[in-house]
PDB file of C-alpha atoms in Angstrom:
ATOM      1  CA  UNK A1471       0.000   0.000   0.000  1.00 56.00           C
ATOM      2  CA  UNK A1472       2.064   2.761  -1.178  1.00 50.00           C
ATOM      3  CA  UNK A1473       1.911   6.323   0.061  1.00 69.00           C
ATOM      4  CA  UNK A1474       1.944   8.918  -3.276  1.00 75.00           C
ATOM      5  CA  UNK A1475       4.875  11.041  -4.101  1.00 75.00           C
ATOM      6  CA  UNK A1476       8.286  10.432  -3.664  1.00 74.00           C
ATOM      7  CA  UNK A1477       7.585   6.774  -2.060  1.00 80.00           C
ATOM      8  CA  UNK A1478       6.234   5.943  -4.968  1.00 85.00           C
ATOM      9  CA  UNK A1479       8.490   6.504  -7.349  1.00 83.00           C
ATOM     10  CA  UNK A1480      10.572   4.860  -5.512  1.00 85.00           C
ATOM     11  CA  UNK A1481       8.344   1.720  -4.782  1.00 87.00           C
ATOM     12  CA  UNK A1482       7.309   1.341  -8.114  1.00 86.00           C
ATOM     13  CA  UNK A1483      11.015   0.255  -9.158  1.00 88.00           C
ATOM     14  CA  UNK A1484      10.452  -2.700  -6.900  1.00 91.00           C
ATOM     15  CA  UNK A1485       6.933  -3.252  -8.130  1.00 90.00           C
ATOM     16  CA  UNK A1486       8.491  -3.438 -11.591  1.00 89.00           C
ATOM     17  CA  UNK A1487      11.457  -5.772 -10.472  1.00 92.00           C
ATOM     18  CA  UNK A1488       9.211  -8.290  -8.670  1.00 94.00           C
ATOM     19  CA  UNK A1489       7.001  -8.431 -11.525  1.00 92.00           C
ATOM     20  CA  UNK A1490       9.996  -9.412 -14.126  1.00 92.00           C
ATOM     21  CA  UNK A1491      10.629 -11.994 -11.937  1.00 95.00           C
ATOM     22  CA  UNK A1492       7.363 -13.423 -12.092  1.00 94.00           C
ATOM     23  CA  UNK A1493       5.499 -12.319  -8.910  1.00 94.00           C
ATOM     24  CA  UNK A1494       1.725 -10.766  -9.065  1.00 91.00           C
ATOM     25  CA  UNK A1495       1.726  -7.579  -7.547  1.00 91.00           C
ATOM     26  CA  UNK A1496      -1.225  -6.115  -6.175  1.00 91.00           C
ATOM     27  CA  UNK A1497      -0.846  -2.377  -5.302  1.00 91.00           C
ATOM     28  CA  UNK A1498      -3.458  -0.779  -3.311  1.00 92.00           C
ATOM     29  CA  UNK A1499      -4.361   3.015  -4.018  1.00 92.00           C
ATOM     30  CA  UNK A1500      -6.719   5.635  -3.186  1.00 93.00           C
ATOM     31  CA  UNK A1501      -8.703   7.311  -6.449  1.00 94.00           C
ATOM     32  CA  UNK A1502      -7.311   9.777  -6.445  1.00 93.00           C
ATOM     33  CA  UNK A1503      -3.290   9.849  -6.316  1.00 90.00           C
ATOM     34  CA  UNK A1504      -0.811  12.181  -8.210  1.00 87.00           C
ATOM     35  CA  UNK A1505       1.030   9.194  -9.628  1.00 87.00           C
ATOM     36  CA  UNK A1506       0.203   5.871  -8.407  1.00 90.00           C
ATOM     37  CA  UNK A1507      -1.577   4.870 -11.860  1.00 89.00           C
ATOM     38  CA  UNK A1508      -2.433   1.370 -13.058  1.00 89.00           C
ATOM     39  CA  UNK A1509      -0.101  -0.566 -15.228  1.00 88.00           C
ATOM     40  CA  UNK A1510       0.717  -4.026 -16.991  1.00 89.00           C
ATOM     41  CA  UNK A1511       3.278  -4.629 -14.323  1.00 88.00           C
ATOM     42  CA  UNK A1512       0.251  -5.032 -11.295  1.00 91.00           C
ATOM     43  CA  UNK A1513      -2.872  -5.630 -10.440  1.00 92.00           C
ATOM     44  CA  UNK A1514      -4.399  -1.919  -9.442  1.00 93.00           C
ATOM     45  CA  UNK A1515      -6.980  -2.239  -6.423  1.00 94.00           C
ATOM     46  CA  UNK A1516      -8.509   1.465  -6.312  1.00 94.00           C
ATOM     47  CA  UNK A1517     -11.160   2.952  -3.536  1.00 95.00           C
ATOM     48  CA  UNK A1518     -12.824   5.845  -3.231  1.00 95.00           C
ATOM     49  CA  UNK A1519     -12.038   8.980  -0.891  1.00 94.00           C
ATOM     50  CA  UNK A1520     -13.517  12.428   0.453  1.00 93.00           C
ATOM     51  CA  UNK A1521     -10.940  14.841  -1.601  1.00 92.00           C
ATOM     52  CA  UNK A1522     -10.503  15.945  -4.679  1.00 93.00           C
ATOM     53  CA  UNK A1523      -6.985  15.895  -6.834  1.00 92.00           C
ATOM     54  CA  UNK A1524      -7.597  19.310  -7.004  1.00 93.00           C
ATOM     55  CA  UNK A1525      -7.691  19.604  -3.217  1.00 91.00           C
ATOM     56  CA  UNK A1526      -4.972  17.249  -2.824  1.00 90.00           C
ATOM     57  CA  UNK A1527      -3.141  19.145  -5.427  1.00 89.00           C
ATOM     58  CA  UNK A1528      -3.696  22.770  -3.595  1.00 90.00           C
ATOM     59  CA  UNK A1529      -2.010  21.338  -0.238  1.00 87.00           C
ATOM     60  CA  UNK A1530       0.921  19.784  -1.744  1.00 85.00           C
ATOM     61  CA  UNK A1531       1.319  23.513  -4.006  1.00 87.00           C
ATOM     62  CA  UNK A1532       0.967  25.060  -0.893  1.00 86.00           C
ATOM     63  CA  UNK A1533       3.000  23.497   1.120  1.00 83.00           C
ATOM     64  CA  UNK A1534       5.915  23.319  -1.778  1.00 83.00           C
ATOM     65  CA  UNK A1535       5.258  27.160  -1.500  1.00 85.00           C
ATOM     66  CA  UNK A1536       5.816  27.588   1.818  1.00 82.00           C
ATOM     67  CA  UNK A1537       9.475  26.205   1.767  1.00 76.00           C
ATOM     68  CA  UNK A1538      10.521  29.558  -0.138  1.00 82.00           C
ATOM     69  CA  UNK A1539       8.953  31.509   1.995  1.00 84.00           C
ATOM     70  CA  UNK A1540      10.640  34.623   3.271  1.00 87.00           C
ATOM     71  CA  UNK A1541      10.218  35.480   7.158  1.00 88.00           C
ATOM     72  CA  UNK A1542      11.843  34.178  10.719  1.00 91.00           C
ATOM     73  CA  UNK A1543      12.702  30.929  11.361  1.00 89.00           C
ATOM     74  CA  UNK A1544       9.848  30.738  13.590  1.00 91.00           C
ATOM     75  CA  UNK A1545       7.245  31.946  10.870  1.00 90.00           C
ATOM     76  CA  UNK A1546       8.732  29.599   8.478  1.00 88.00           C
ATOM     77  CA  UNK A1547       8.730  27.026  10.867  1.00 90.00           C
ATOM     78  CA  UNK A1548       4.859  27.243  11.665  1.00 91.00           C
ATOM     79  CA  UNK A1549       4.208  27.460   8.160  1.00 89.00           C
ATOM     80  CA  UNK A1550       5.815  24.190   7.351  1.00 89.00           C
ATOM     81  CA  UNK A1551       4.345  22.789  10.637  1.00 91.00           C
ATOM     82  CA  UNK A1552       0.540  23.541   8.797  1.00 91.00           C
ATOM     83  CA  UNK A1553       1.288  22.257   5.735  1.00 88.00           C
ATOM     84  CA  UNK A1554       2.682  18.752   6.895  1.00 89.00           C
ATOM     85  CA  UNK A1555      -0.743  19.125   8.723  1.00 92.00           C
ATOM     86  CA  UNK A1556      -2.149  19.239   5.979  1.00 90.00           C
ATOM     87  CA  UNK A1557      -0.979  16.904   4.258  1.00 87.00           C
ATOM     88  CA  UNK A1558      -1.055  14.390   7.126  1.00 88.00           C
ATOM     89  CA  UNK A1559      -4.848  15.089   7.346  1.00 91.00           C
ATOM     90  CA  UNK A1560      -5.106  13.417   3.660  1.00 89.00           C
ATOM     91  CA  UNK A1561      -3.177  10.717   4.236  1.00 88.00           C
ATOM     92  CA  UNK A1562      -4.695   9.843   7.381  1.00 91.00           C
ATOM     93  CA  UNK A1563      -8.294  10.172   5.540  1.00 91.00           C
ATOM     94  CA  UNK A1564      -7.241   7.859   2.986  1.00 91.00           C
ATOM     95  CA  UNK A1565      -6.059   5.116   5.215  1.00 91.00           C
ATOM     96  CA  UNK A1566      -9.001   5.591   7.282  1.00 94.00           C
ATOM     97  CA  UNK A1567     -11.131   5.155   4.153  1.00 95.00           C
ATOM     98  CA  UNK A1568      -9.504   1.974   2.852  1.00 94.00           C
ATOM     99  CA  UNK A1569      -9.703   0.956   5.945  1.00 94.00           C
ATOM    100  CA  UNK A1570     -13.953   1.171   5.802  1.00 95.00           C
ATOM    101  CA  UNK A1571     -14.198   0.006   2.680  1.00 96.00           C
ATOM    102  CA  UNK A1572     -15.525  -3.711   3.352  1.00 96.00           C
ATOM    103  CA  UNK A1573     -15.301  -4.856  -0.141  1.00 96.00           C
ATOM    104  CA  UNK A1574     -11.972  -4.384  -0.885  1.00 95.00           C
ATOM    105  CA  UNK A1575     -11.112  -5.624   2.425  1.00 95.00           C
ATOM    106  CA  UNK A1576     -12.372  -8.656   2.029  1.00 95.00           C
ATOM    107  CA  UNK A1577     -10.630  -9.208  -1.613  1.00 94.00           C
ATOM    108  CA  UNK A1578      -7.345  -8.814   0.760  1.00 92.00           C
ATOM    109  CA  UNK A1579      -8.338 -10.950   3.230  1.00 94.00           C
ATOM    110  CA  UNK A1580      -9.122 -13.862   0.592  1.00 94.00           C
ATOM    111  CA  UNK A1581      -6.363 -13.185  -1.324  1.00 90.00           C
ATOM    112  CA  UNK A1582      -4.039 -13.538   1.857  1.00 86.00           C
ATOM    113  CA  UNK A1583      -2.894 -10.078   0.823  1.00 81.00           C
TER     114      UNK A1583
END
């Protein structure tokens, strides 16, 4: 279950190498992502979630913003403090969603996931 940005791109090397060597890969995203996407390499288990990419998109700009910032370290500090807020509020939602979503969590449980 892969987290979007950076630990994706990075996960999705290993998702590639484990499927060349012949193991099915099942990856496990919310419906909206900025770059977990399906692909021949896995099987792409999708569920729904309360934001929008544009939402999700506006906190990640904003918080990418707020590391050029001008102002005290203490101002800056704050700033960045709100926007991993933020962006911890999404991921948490998403987890918490997957996490309610009795379908899918049965197809892991059967699957031995």
């Amino acid at each position: 279950v892969p987290v979007d940005g950076s630990h994706w791109l990075s996960m999705q090397e290993v998702v590639d190498s484990l499927r060349q060597k012949g193991h099915e890969v099942v990856v496990v995203a919310p419906e909206v992502s900025m770059h977990i996407k399906p692909s021949k390499n896995f099987v792409m288990k999708m569920y729904p979630v309360s934001y929008t990419k544009e939402e999700m998109e506006k906190d990640f700009k904003a918080f990418f913003h707020i590391s050029f910032e001008e102002g005290t370290f203490f101002e800056r500090f704050f700033h960045i403090l709100e926007g991993i807020k933020r962006i911890t509020d999404l991921e948490f939602s998403s987890c918490e969603q997957l996490l309610q979503n009795k379908e899918l969590i049965r197809y892991l449980e059967a699957s031995k996931f």
